[in-house]
Coordinates of C-alpha atoms in Angstrom, one line a residue:
Chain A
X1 CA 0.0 0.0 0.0
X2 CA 1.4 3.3 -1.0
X3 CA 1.4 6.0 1.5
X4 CA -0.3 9.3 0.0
X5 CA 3.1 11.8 -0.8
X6 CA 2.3 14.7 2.2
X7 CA 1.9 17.6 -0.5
X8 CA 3.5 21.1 0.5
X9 CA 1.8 23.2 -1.8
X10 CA -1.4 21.5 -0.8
X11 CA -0.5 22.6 2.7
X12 CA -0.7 26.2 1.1
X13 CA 3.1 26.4 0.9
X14 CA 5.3 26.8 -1.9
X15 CA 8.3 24.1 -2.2
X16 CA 11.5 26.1 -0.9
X17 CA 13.4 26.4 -3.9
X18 CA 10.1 27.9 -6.2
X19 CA 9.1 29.9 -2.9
X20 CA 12.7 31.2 -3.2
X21 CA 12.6 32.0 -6.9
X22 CA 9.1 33.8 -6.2
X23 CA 10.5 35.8 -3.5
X24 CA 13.2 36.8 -5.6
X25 CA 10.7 37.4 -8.3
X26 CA 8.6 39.8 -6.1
X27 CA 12.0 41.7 -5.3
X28 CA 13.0 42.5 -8.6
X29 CA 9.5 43.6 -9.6
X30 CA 9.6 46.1 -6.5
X31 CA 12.9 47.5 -7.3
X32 CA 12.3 47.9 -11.3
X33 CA 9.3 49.0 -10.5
X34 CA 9.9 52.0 -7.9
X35 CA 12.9 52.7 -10.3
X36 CA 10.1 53.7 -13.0
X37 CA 10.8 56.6 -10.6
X38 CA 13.6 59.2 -10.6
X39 CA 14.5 58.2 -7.1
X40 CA 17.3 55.9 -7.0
X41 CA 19.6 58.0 -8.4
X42 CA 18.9 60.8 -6.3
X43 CA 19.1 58.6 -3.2
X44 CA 22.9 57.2 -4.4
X45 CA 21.1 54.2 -4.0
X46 CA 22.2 53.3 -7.5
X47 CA 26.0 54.1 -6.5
X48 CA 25.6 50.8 -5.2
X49 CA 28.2 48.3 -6.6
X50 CA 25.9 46.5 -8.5
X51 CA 22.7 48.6 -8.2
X52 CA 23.9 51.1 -11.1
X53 CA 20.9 49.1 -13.5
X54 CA 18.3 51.1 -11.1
X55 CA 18.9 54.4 -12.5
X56 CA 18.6 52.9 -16.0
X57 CA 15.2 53.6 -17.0
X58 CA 14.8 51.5 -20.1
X59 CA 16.7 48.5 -18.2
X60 CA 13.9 48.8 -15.3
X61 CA 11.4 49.1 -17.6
X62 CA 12.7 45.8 -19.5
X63 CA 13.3 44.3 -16.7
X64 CA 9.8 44.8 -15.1
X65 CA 8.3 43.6 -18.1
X66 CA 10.1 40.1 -18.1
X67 CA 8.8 39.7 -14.7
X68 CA 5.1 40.6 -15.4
X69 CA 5.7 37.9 -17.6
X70 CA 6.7 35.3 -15.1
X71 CA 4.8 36.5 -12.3
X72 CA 1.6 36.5 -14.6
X73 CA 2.6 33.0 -15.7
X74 CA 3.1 32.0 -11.8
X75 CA 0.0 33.1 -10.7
X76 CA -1.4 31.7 -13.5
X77 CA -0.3 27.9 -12.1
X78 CA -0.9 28.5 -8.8
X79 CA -4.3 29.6 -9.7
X80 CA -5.5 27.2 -11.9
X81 CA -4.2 25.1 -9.6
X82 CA -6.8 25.7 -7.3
X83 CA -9.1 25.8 -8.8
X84 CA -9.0 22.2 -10.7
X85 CA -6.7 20.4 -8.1
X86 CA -7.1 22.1 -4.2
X87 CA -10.5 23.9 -4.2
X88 CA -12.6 20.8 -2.8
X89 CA -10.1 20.8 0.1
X90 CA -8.9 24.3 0.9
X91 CA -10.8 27.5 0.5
X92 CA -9.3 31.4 0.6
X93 CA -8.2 32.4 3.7
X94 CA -8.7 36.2 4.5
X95 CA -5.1 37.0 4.1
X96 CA -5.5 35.5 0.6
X97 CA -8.5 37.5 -0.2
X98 CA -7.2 40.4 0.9
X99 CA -3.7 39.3 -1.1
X100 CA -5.6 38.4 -4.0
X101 CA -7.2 41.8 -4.7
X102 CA -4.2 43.5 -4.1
X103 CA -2.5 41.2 -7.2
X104 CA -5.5 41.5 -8.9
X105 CA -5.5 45.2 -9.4
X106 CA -1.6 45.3 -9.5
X107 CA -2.1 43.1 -12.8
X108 CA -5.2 44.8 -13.9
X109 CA -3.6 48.6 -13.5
X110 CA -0.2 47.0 -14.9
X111 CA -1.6 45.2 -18.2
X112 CA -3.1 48.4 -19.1
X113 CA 0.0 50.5 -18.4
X114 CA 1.4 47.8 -20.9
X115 CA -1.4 49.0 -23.3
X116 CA -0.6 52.5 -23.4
X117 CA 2.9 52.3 -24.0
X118 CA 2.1 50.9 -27.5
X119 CA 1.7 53.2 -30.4
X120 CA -1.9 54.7 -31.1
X121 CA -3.4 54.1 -27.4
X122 CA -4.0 57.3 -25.6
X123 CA -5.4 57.3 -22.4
X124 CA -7.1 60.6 -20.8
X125 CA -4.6 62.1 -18.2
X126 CA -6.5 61.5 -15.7
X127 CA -6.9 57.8 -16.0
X128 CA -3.0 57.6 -16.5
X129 CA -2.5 59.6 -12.8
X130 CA -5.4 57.7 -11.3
X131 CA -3.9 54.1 -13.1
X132 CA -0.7 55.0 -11.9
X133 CA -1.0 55.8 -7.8
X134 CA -3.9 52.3 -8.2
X135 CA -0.5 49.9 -9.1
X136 CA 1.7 51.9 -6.7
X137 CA -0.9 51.6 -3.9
X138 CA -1.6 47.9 -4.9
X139 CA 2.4 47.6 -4.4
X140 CA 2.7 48.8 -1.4
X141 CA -0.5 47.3 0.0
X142 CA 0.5 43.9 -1.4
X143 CA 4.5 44.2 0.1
X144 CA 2.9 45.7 3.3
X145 CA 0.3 42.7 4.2
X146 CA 2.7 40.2 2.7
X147 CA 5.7 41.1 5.2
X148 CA 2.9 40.8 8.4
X149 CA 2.0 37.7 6.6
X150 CA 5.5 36.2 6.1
X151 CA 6.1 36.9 9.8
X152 CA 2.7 36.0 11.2
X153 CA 2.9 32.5 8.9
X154 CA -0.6 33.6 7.3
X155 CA -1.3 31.2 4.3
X156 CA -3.0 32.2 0.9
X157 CA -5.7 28.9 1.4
X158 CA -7.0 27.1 4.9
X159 CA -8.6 23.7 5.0
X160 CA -12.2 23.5 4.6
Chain B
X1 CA 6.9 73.9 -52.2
X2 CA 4.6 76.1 -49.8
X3 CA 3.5 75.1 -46.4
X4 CA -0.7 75.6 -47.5
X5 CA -0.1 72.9 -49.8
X6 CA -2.3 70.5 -46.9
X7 CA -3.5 73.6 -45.8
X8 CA -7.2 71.7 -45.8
X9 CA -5.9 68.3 -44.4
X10 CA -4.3 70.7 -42.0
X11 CA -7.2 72.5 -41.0
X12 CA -9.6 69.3 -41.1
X13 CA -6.7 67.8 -38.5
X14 CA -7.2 70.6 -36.4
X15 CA -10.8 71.2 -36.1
X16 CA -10.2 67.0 -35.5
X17 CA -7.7 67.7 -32.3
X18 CA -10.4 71.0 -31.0
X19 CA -12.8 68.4 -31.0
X20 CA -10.6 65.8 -29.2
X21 CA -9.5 68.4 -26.4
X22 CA -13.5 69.4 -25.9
X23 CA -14.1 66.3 -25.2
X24 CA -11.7 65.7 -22.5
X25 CA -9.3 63.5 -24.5
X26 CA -11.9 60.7 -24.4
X27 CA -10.7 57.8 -22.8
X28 CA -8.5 54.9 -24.3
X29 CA -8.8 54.3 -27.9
X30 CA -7.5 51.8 -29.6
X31 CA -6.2 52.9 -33.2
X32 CA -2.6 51.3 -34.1
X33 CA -1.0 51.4 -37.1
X34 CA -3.6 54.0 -38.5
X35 CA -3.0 56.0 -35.4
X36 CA 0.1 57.6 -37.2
X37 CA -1.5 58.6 -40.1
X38 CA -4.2 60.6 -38.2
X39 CA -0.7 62.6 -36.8
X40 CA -0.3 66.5 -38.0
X41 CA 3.6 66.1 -39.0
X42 CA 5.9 68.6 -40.1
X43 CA 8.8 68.6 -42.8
X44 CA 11.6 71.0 -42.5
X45 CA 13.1 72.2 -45.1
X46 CA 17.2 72.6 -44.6
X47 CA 17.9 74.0 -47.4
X48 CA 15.1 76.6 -47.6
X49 CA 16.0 77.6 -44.0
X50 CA 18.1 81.5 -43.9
X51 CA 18.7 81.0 -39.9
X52 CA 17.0 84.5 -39.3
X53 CA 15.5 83.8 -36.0
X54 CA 11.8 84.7 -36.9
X55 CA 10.4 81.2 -35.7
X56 CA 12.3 81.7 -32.2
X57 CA 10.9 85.0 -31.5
X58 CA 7.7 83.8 -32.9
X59 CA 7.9 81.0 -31.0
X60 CA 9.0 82.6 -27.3
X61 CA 5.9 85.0 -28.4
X62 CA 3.6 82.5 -28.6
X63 CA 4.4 80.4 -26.0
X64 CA 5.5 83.2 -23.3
X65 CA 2.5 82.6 -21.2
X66 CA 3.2 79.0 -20.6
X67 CA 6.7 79.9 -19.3
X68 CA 7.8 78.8 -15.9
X69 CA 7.7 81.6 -13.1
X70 CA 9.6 80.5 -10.6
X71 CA 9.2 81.4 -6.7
X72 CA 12.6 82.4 -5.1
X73 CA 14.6 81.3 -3.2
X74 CA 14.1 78.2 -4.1
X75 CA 13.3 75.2 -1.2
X76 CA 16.7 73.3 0.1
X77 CA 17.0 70.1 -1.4
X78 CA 17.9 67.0 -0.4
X79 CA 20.2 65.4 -0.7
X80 CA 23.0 67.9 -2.4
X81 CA 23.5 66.4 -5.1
X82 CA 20.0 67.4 -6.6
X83 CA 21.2 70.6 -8.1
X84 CA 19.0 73.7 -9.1
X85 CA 18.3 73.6 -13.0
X86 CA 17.4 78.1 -12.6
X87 CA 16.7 79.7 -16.5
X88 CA 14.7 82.4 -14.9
X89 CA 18.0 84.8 -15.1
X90 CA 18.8 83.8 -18.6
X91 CA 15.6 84.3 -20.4
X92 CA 17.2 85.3 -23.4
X93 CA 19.6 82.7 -24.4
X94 CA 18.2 81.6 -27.5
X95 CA 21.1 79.5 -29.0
X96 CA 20.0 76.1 -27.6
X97 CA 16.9 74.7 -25.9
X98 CA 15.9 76.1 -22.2
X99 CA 12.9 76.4 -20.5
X100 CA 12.2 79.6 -22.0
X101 CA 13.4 78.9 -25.5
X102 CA 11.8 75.8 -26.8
X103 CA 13.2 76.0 -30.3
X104 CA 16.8 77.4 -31.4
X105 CA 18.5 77.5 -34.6
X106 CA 21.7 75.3 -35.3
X107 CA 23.9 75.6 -37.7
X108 CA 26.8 73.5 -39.2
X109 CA 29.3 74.3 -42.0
X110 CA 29.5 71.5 -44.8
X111 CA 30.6 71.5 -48.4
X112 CA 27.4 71.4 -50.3
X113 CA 28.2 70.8 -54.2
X114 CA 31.8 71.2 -53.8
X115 CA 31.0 74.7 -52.1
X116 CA 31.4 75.2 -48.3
X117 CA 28.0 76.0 -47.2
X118 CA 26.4 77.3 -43.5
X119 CA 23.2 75.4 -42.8
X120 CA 21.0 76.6 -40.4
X121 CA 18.2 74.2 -39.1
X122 CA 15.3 75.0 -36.0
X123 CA 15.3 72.2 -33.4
X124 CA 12.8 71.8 -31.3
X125 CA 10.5 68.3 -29.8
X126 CA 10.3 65.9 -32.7
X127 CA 7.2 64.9 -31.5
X128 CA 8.0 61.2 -31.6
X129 CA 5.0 58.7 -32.8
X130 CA 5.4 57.2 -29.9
X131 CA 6.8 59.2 -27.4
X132 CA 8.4 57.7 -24.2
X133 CA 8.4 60.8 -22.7
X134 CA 5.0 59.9 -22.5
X135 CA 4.9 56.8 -22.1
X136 CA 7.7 56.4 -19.6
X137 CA 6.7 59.3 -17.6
X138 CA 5.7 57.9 -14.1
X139 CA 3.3 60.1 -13.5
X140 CA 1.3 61.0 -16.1
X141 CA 2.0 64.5 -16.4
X142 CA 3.2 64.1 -20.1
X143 CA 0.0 63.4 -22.7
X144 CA 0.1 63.1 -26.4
X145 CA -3.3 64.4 -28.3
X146 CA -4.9 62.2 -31.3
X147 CA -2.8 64.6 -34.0
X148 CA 0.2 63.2 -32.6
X149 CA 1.5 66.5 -30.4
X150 CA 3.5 65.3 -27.3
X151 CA 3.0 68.1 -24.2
X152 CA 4.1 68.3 -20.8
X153 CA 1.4 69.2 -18.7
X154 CA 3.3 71.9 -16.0
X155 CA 0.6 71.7 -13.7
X156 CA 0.9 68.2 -13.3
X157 CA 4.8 67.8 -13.7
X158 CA 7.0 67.2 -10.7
X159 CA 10.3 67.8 -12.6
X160 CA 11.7 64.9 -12.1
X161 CA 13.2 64.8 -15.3
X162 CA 12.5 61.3 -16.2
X163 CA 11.4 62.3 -20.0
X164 CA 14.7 64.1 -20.5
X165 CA 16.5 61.1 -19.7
X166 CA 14.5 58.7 -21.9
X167 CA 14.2 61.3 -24.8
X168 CA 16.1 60.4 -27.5
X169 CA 17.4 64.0 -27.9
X170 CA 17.3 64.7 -24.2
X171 CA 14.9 68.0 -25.8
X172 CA 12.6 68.8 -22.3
X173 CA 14.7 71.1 -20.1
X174 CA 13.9 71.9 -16.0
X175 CA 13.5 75.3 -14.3
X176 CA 13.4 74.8 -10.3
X177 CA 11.1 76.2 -8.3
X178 CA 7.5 76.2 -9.9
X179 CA 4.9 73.4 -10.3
X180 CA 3.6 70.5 -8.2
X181 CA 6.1 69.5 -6.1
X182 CA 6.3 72.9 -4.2
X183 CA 3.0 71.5 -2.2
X184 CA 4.5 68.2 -1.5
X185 CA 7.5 67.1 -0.2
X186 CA 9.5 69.7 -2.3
X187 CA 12.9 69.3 -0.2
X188 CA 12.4 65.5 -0.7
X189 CA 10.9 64.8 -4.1
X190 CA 10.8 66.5 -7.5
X191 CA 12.7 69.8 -8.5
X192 CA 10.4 71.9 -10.6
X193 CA 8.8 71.5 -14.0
X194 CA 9.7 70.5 -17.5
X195 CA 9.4 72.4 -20.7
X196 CA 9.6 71.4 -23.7
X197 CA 7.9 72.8 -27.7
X198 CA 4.4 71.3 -27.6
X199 CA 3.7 72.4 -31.5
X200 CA 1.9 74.9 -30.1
X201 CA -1.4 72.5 -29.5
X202 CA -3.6 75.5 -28.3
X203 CA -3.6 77.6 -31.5
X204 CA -3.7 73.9 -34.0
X205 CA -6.7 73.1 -31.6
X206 CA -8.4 76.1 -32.7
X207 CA -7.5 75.3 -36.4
X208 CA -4.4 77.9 -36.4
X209 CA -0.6 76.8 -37.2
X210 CA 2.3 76.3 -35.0
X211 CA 3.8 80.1 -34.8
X212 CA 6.8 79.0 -35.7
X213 CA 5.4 77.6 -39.5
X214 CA 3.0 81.0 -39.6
X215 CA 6.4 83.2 -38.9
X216 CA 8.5 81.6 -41.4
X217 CA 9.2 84.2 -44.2
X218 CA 10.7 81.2 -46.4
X219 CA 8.0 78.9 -46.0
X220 CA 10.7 76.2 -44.5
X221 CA 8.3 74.2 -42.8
X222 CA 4.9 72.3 -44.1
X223 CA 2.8 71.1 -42.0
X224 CA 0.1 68.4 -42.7
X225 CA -0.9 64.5 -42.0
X226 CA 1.8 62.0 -41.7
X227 CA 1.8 60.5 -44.7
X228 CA 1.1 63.0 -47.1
X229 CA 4.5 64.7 -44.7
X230 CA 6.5 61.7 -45.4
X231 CA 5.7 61.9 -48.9
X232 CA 6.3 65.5 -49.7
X233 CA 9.9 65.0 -47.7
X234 CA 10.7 62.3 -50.1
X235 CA 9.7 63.9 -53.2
X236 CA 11.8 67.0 -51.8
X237 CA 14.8 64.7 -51.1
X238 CA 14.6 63.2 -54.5
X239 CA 14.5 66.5 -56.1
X240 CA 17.8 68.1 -54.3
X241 CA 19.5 64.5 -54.1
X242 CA 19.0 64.8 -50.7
X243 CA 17.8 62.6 -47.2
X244 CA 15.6 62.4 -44.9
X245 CA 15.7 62.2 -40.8
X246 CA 12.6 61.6 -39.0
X247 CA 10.9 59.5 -40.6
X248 CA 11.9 56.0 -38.8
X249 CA 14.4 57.7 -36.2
X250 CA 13.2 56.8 -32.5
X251 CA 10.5 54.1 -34.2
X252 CA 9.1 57.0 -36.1
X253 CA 8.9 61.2 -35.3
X254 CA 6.1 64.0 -36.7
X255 CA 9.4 66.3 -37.5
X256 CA 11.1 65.2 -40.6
X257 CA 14.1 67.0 -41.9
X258 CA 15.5 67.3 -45.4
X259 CA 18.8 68.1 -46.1
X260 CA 21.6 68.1 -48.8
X261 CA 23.4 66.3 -47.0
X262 CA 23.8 63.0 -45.2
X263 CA 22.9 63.7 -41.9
X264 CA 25.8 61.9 -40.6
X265 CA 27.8 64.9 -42.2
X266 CA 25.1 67.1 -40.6
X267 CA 25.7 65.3 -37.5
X268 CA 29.3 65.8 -37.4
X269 CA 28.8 69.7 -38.3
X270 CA 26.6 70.4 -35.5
X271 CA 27.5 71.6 -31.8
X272 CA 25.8 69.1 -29.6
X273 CA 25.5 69.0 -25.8
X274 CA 22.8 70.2 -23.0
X275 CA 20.0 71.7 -24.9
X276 CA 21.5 71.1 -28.1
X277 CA 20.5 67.4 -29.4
X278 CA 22.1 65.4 -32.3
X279 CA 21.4 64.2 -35.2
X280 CA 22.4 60.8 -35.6
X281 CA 20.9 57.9 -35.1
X282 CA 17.9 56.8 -32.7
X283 CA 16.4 53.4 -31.8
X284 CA 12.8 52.9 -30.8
X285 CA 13.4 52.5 -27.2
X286 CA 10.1 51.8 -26.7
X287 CA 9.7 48.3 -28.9
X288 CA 12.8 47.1 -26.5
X289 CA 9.5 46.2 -24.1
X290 CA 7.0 46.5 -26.2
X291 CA 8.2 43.8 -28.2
X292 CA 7.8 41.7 -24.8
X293 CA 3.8 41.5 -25.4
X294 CA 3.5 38.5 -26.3
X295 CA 5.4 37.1 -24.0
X296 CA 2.8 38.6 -21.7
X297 CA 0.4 37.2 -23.1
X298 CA 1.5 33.5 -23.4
X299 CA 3.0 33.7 -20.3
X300 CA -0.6 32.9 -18.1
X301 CA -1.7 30.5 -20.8
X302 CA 1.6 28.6 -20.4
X303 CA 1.6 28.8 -16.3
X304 CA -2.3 27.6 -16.7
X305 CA -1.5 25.2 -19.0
X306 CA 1.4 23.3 -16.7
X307 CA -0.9 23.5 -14.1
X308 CA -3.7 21.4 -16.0
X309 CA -1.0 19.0 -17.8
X310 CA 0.2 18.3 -14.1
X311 CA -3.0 18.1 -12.8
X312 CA -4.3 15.9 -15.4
X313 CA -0.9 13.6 -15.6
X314 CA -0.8 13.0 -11.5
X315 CA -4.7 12.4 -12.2
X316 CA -4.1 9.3 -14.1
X317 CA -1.5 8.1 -10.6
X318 CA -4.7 8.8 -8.6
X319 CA -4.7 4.7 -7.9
X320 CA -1.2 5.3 -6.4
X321 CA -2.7 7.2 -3.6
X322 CA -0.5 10.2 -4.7
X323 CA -2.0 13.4 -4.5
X324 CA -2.9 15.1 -7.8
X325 CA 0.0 18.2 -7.8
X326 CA 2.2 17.0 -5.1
X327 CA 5.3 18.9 -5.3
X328 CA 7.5 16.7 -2.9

């Protein structure tokens, strides 16, 4: 008789290594993304051995891209994961809820940041401002609530 | 060549752009490739231009009232190394761009026909097709209308100077000590506001040109859509033997030069430095990212689609007592 495998992820952990790599993810997104802002330069935080790539606006701006990519495709798995493989068993904690809006509109406000950077797509000033403090807020709402959760071992799912 | 030629399509893209501004800039629209050709570009003429100064004064005329106007002294900032970017004293200085001179004539000595020649060309914003000073600018403050004019809006601006760093041509220039930032955090964040030519938008929303085209005793530039512009510059080069820069410089600008010249020459003749941009050549910065849209798009569909092939493979080892997506 085979003893069922203890799953990790369905314990609403990620295995160390990806939880790692996500964690590293999130980091990068955080830095290219507050260096869409002139403030890294002006707070010699990019005369950091190493750091110089923060003050680089086009680099940031690559760089955040190629993370939206793997961060969309992450949440992607993790999500239709759920939903075909853990939802009988586990349902949304508050922590994930509250989580889960936050990445929600950080992906919502981002994709269509992503759409007006292409030619021909204007968007009215106002939206652009009002876009723009939504995915910063979302940020800092999502890093904020994600420290208290790292340290208060909240989980994204509970069991039923 | 005379700069009513479009003088219709001119007018029709104006009373176009009034109607866009009345209504608030309407929310996003989706237009694309046809996008460009509803742009009001401009061709300038090197070898029409006499370098007599008319469009500056013109310009500086027109534009005046949009000029900073500083408060003084200016706040301490923090930490030193932000330094004060002050024009306020030096109004005058006409021979490069500042925030009170938003278009300048250069000039470069070249042999033209075997005979040494002085060229004098206006620079100003090229008014890029897609401009990252607009698109990059974390804040929104920068806008570009429907008929392609890129503008910095000064109430909104922070003067962070984000758009002169990703500008091509590093054209938008800071004066210290007006705009936004003075009611926020103005020793901490921000250092004034940005200027830059905005093609005179008001008076081509009201169906009027650019002062520097009306001013223009030699009729060098012609204003008009996009591609009837890119045309008209080509047939012009093609009738000197001369080229073309504008056209696909930065992914594509509304300001297209012709000279008599290569512009590499051109390039070499010219004084470049702060507030006096080059000539030579300029990527589209923008497609560096851009061109990473797809990947933004396949990326969920690939995440959800390991997620299912996991799902659906651990399914079939559901006898094994094995959880469906165990990871360990």
């Amino acid at each position: 008789m085979t003893t069922p495998t203890v799953s990790r992820t369905a314990d609403g952990l990620m295995p160390a290594p990806i939880r790692a790599a996500y964690m590293t993810l999130l980091l990068f997104m955080a830095l290219s993304g507050f260096g869409q802002m002139p403030i890294f330069k002006r707070y010699y935080i990019a005369d950091i051995p190493g750091l110089g790539w923060l003050a680089q606006f086009y680099v940031t701006h690559f760089i955040h891209y190629v993370g939206a990519a793997l961060l969309l495709g992450v949440a992607a798995y993790y999500l239709t994961r759920y939903l075909v493989a853990e939802r009988s068993r586990r349902r949304l904690s508050l922590y994930g809820a509250i989580q889960g809006v936050m990445m929600v509109t950080i992906v919502a406000t981002g994709v269509l940041r992503v759409i007006k950077n292409y030619e021909g797509y204007y968007l009215s000033s106002g939206l652009i401002v009002f876009l723009d403090i939504l995915h910063l807020a979302a940020v800092m709402g999502f890093l904020l609530v994600g420290a208290w959760g790292l340290t208060s071992r909240k989980r994204w799912t509970r069991i039923r | 060549m005379s700069n009513t030629i479009s003088r219709r399509s001119f007018l029709k893209s104006g009373i176009l752009a009034a109607g866009t501004l009345a209504a608030g800039e309407s929310a996003a629209r989706a237009a694309g490739a046809p996008a460009r050709n509803q742009h009001l570009a401009t061709m300038i003429d090197i070898t029409r231009c006499i370098g007599c100064g008319a469009c500056v004064e013109a310009c500086r005329e027109a534009n005046s009232p949009k000029f900073p106007n500083p408060q003084k002294p200016f706040p301490r900032m923090y930490p030193d190394r932000v330094k004060v970017s002050d024009w306020s004293d030096k109004q005058d200085v006409d021979d490069r761009l500042t925030p009170y001179n938003w278009l300048f004539i250069q000039s470069a000595t070249v042999e033209v026909d075997g005979e040494e020649t002085e060229l004098t060309i206006p620079r100003r914003c090229m008014h890029c097709t897609n401009p990252p000073c607009v698109k990059l600018c974390p804040w929104g403050a920068s806008r570009q209308y429907q008929n392609g004019i890129s503008r910095i809006d000064t109430d909104m601006c922070l003067g962070g100077s984000k758009c002169k760093a990703v500008c091509p041509w590093d054209i938008p220039q800071r004066q210290t000590g007006d705009g936004l930032y003075l009611d926020l955090l103005p020793s901490l964040a921000g250092n004034g506001i940005m200027n830059k030519c905005d093609r005179c938008y008001d008076r081509v929303a009201m169906g009027e040109q650019p002062a520097c085209i009306e001013a223009c005793p030699e009729e060098v530039q012609t204003i008009g859509p996009r591609p009837e512009i890119v045309a008209q510059a080509h047939a012009r080069a093609r009738e000197i033997g001369g080229y073309v820069y504008g056209e696909n410089e930065n992914g594509g600008t509304n300001t297209l030069y012709v000279s008599p010249v290569p512009f590499e020459t051109l390039n070499a003749a010219i004084e470049k430095g702060p507030g006096r941009p080059h000539l030579g050549p300029a990527a589209d910065r923008m497609a560096e990212a851009n061109n990473l849209g797809a990947a933004l798009l396949i990326a969920p569909l690939a995440g959800a689609a390991t997620a299912l092939g996991r799902f659906l493979k651990a399914a079939r080892k559901a006898g094994s007592g094995e959880h469906p997506l165990s990871d360990t």
